[in-house]
PDB file of C-alpha atoms in Angstrom:
ATOM      1  CA  MET T1383      62.852 110.199 105.181  1.00 78.00           C
ATOM      2  CA  ILE T1384      62.141 107.379 102.727  1.00 85.00           C
ATOM      3  CA  GLU T1385      61.503 109.962  99.996  1.00 90.00           C
ATOM      4  CA  PHE T1386      65.207 110.896 100.161  1.00 92.00           C
ATOM      5  CA  TYR T1387      66.446 107.307  99.928  1.00 92.00           C
ATOM      6  CA  PRO T1388      67.610 107.484  96.268  1.00 93.00           C
ATOM      7  CA  GLN T1389      69.613 110.665  96.871  1.00 96.00           C
ATOM      8  CA  ILE T1390      71.173 109.377 100.097  1.00 95.00           C
ATOM      9  CA  LYS T1391      72.040 106.042  98.497  1.00 93.00           C
ATOM     10  CA  SER T1392      73.585 107.813  95.507  1.00 96.00           C
ATOM     11  CA  ALA T1393      75.622 110.075  97.779  1.00 96.00           C
ATOM     12  CA  HIS T1394      76.744 107.042  99.793  1.00 96.00           C
ATOM     13  CA  ILE T1395      77.882 105.151  96.698  1.00 95.00           C
ATOM     14  CA  HIS T1396      79.790 108.151  95.340  1.00 97.00           C
ATOM     15  CA  LEU T1397      81.418 108.756  98.720  1.00 97.00           C
ATOM     16  CA  VAL T1398      82.455 105.088  98.918  1.00 96.00           C
ATOM     17  CA  LEU T1399      84.123 105.337  95.509  1.00 97.00           C
ATOM     18  CA  LEU T1400      85.775 108.653  96.361  1.00 97.00           C
ATOM     19  CA  SER T1401      87.014 107.407  99.734  1.00 96.00           C
ATOM     20  CA  GLY T1402      88.337 104.175  98.231  1.00 97.00           C
ATOM     21  CA  LEU T1403      90.063 105.982  95.382  1.00 97.00           C
ATOM     22  CA  LEU T1404      91.698 108.480  97.729  1.00 97.00           C
ATOM     23  CA  PHE T1405      92.894 105.678 100.011  1.00 96.00           C
ATOM     24  CA  ALA T1406      94.177 103.608  97.072  1.00 97.00           C
ATOM     25  CA  VAL T1407      96.210 106.528  95.699  1.00 97.00           C
ATOM     26  CA  ARG T1408      97.491 107.750  99.067  1.00 96.00           C
ATOM     27  CA  GLY T1409      98.218 104.241 100.331  1.00 94.00           C
ATOM     28  CA  GLY T1410      99.988 103.170  97.162  1.00 93.00           C
ATOM     29  CA  PHE T1411     102.289 106.163  97.142  1.00 93.00           C
ATOM     30  CA  SER T1412     102.822 105.920 100.887  1.00 90.00           C
ATOM     31  CA  ALA T1413     103.789 102.254 100.573  1.00 87.00           C
ATOM     32  CA  ALA T1414     106.244 103.302  97.867  1.00 87.00           C
ATOM     33  CA  GLY T1415     107.868 105.707 100.325  1.00 86.00           C
ATOM     34  CA  ALA T1416     106.391 109.064  99.271  1.00 89.00           C
ATOM     35  CA  LYS T1417     105.769 111.587 102.025  1.00 90.00           C
ATOM     36  CA  TRP T1418     103.056 113.724 100.361  1.00 94.00           C
ATOM     37  CA  PRO T1419     100.217 111.203 101.005  1.00 93.00           C
ATOM     38  CA  ARG T1420     100.473 112.000 104.729  1.00 91.00           C
ATOM     39  CA  HIS T1421     100.120 115.762 104.202  1.00 94.00           C
ATOM     40  CA  ALA T1422      97.618 117.355 106.584  1.00 94.00           C
ATOM     41  CA  THR T1423      95.386 118.619 103.762  1.00 96.00           C
ATOM     42  CA  LEU T1424      94.924 115.127 102.331  1.00 95.00           C
ATOM     43  CA  ARG T1425      94.358 113.643 105.784  1.00 93.00           C
ATOM     44  CA  TRP T1426      91.641 116.205 106.538  1.00 96.00           C
ATOM     45  CA  LEU T1427      90.067 115.671 103.117  1.00 96.00           C
ATOM     46  CA  SER T1428      89.961 111.953 103.863  1.00 95.00           C
ATOM     47  CA  TYR T1429      88.418 112.591 107.305  1.00 94.00           C
ATOM     48  CA  GLY T1430      85.767 114.825 105.750  1.00 96.00           C
ATOM     49  CA  ILE T1431      84.824 112.337 103.043  1.00 96.00           C
ATOM     50  CA  ASP T1432      84.676 109.494 105.557  1.00 95.00           C
ATOM     51  CA  THR T1433      82.538 111.562 107.940  1.00 96.00           C
ATOM     52  CA  PHE T1434      79.969 112.214 105.199  1.00 96.00           C
ATOM     53  CA  LEU T1435      80.225 108.549 104.166  1.00 95.00           C
ATOM     54  CA  LEU T1436      79.455 107.286 107.671  1.00 94.00           C
ATOM     55  CA  THR T1437      76.677 109.863 108.038  1.00 95.00           C
ATOM     56  CA  SER T1438      75.025 108.674 104.835  1.00 94.00           C
ATOM     57  CA  ALA T1439      75.425 105.054 106.002  1.00 91.00           C
ATOM     58  CA  ALA T1440      73.722 105.883 109.311  1.00 89.00           C
ATOM     59  CA  MET T1441      70.914 107.619 107.429  1.00 92.00           C
ATOM     60  CA  LEU T1442      70.431 104.576 105.192  1.00 88.00           C
ATOM     61  CA  LEU T1443      70.333 102.307 108.249  1.00 85.00           C
ATOM     62  CA  THR T1444      67.501 104.342 109.718  1.00 87.00           C
ATOM     63  CA  ILE T1445      65.539 104.204 106.450  1.00 86.00           C
ATOM     64  CA  LEU T1446      65.959 100.513 105.603  1.00 80.00           C
ATOM     65  CA  PRO T1447      63.387  98.028 106.864  1.00 76.00           C
ATOM     66  CA  ALA T1448      64.496  95.657 109.622  1.00 71.00           C
ATOM     67  CA  GLY T1449      64.302  92.731 107.181  1.00 63.00           C
ATOM     68  CA  MET T1450      67.427  94.008 105.426  1.00 63.00           C
ATOM     69  CA  PHE T1451      69.471  92.808 108.409  1.00 65.00           C
ATOM     70  CA  ALA T1452      68.169  89.234 108.296  1.00 65.00           C
ATOM     71  CA  ASN T1453      70.889  87.646 106.148  1.00 69.00           C
ATOM     72  CA  GLY T1454      73.922  89.218 107.787  1.00 84.00           C
ATOM     73  CA  TRP T1455      75.413  91.093 104.850  1.00 87.00           C
ATOM     74  CA  LEU T1456      75.350  94.426 106.671  1.00 87.00           C
ATOM     75  CA  ALA T1457      76.909  92.877 109.771  1.00 86.00           C
ATOM     76  CA  MET T1458      79.701  91.400 107.650  1.00 91.00           C
ATOM     77  CA  LYS T1459      80.327  94.804 106.060  1.00 91.00           C
ATOM     78  CA  MET T1460      80.638  96.355 109.520  1.00 89.00           C
ATOM     79  CA  VAL T1461      83.159  93.722 110.642  1.00 92.00           C
ATOM     80  CA  LEU T1462      85.206  94.238 107.489  1.00 93.00           C
ATOM     81  CA  LEU T1463      84.997  98.017 107.958  1.00 94.00           C
ATOM     82  CA  VAL T1464      86.828  97.670 111.283  1.00 94.00           C
ATOM     83  CA  PHE T1465      89.570  95.594 109.637  1.00 96.00           C
ATOM     84  CA  TYR T1466      89.759  98.043 106.709  1.00 96.00           C
ATOM     85  CA  VAL T1467      90.233 101.019 109.016  1.00 95.00           C
ATOM     86  CA  VAL T1468      92.834  99.299 111.208  1.00 96.00           C
ATOM     87  CA  LEU T1469      94.815  97.974 108.247  1.00 96.00           C
ATOM     88  CA  GLY T1470      94.563 101.317 106.435  1.00 94.00           C
ATOM     89  CA  VAL T1471      95.751 103.331 109.427  1.00 93.00           C
ATOM     90  CA  LEU T1472      98.688 100.995 109.959  1.00 94.00           C
ATOM     91  CA  ALA T1473      99.550 101.034 106.251  1.00 93.00           C
ATOM     92  CA  MET T1474      99.827 104.828 106.336  1.00 91.00           C
ATOM     93  CA  ARG T1475     102.108 104.896 109.388  1.00 89.00           C
ATOM     94  CA  PRO T1476     105.489 106.362 108.468  1.00 83.00           C
ATOM     95  CA  GLY T1477     107.368 104.500 111.220  1.00 86.00           C
ATOM     96  CA  LEU T1478     106.686 101.052 109.837  1.00 88.00           C
ATOM     97  CA  SER T1479     108.960  99.410 107.315  1.00 89.00           C
ATOM     98  CA  ARG T1480     107.920  99.228 103.695  1.00 88.00           C
ATOM     99  CA  GLY T1481     107.946  95.454 103.936  1.00 91.00           C
ATOM    100  CA  LEU T1482     105.195  95.697 106.543  1.00 93.00           C
ATOM    101  CA  ARG T1483     103.243  98.631 105.073  1.00 92.00           C
ATOM    102  CA  VAL T1484     102.738  96.984 101.664  1.00 94.00           C
ATOM    103  CA  PRO T1485     100.935  93.860 102.986  1.00 96.00           C
ATOM    104  CA  LEU T1486      98.851  96.053 105.317  1.00 96.00           C
ATOM    105  CA  TYR T1487      97.908  98.246 102.348  1.00 96.00           C
ATOM    106  CA  LEU T1488      97.005  95.240 100.200  1.00 97.00           C
ATOM    107  CA  GLY T1489      94.973  93.790 103.084  1.00 97.00           C
ATOM    108  CA  ALA T1490      93.064  97.057 103.422  1.00 97.00           C
ATOM    109  CA  LEU T1491      92.351  97.085  99.685  1.00 97.00           C
ATOM    110  CA  ALA T1492      91.148  93.464  99.897  1.00 96.00           C
ATOM    111  CA  CYS T1493      88.778  94.437 102.738  1.00 96.00           C
ATOM    112  CA  PHE T1494      87.491  97.340 100.649  1.00 96.00           C
ATOM    113  CA  ALA T1495      86.899  95.057  97.664  1.00 95.00           C
ATOM    114  CA  LEU T1496      85.078  92.522  99.848  1.00 95.00           C
ATOM    115  CA  MET T1497      82.896  95.247 101.387  1.00 95.00           C
ATOM    116  CA  PHE T1498      82.079  96.578  97.934  1.00 95.00           C
ATOM    117  CA  GLY T1499      81.185  93.074  96.729  1.00 94.00           C
ATOM    118  CA  ILE T1500      79.012  92.443  99.774  1.00 93.00           C
ATOM    119  CA  ALA T1501      77.153  95.703  99.156  1.00 92.00           C
ATOM    120  CA  ARG T1502      76.615  94.900  95.482  1.00 91.00           C
ATOM    121  CA  MET T1503      75.545  91.290  96.065  1.00 90.00           C
ATOM    122  CA  HIS T1504      73.616  91.840  99.324  1.00 87.00           C
ATOM    123  CA  HIS T1505      75.223  88.611 100.507  1.00 90.00           C
ATOM    124  CA  PRO T1506      77.739  88.088 103.357  1.00 91.00           C
ATOM    125  CA  LEU T1507      80.212  86.433 100.974  1.00 91.00           C
ATOM    126  CA  GLY T1508      80.045  89.216  98.389  1.00 89.00           C
ATOM    127  CA  TRP T1509      81.934  88.377  95.212  1.00 85.00           C
ATOM    128  CA  LEU T1510      82.862  84.991  96.674  1.00 84.00           C
ATOM    129  CA  HIS T1511      79.180  84.031  96.589  1.00 82.00           C
ATOM    130  CA  ARG T1512      79.383  83.800  92.761  1.00 83.00           C
ATOM    131  CA  LEU T1513      82.284  81.344  93.010  1.00 83.00           C
ATOM    132  CA  LEU T1514      80.485  78.912  95.297  1.00 78.00           C
TER     133      LEU T1514
END
């Protein structure tokens, strides 16, 4: 499967950007009080993108050598992924007040940015690594 690594990695990166963009737009409008971001079509589109994203991530994990896990950057991404999902789901909940949804949304975006930085830097601190 190593011969397909470049294509799988490219698909994964594009799916990350697409998923993040869709969440940013939906979450921003939802935090502002709009109802259309919770429409079933957009929810299912998000589920589909995220399913392909996680599938490509699992494929990359099977291809990568075990040494890639030595410094903990993938483990940190997985921990942040859990926080991102929880914060994102709560931010999209219609029953919560706007005063609560906005910080949840911003927290989810911060998790996304940290995960992206970790992936780019291959370091558990991501973008923060450059500051230290």
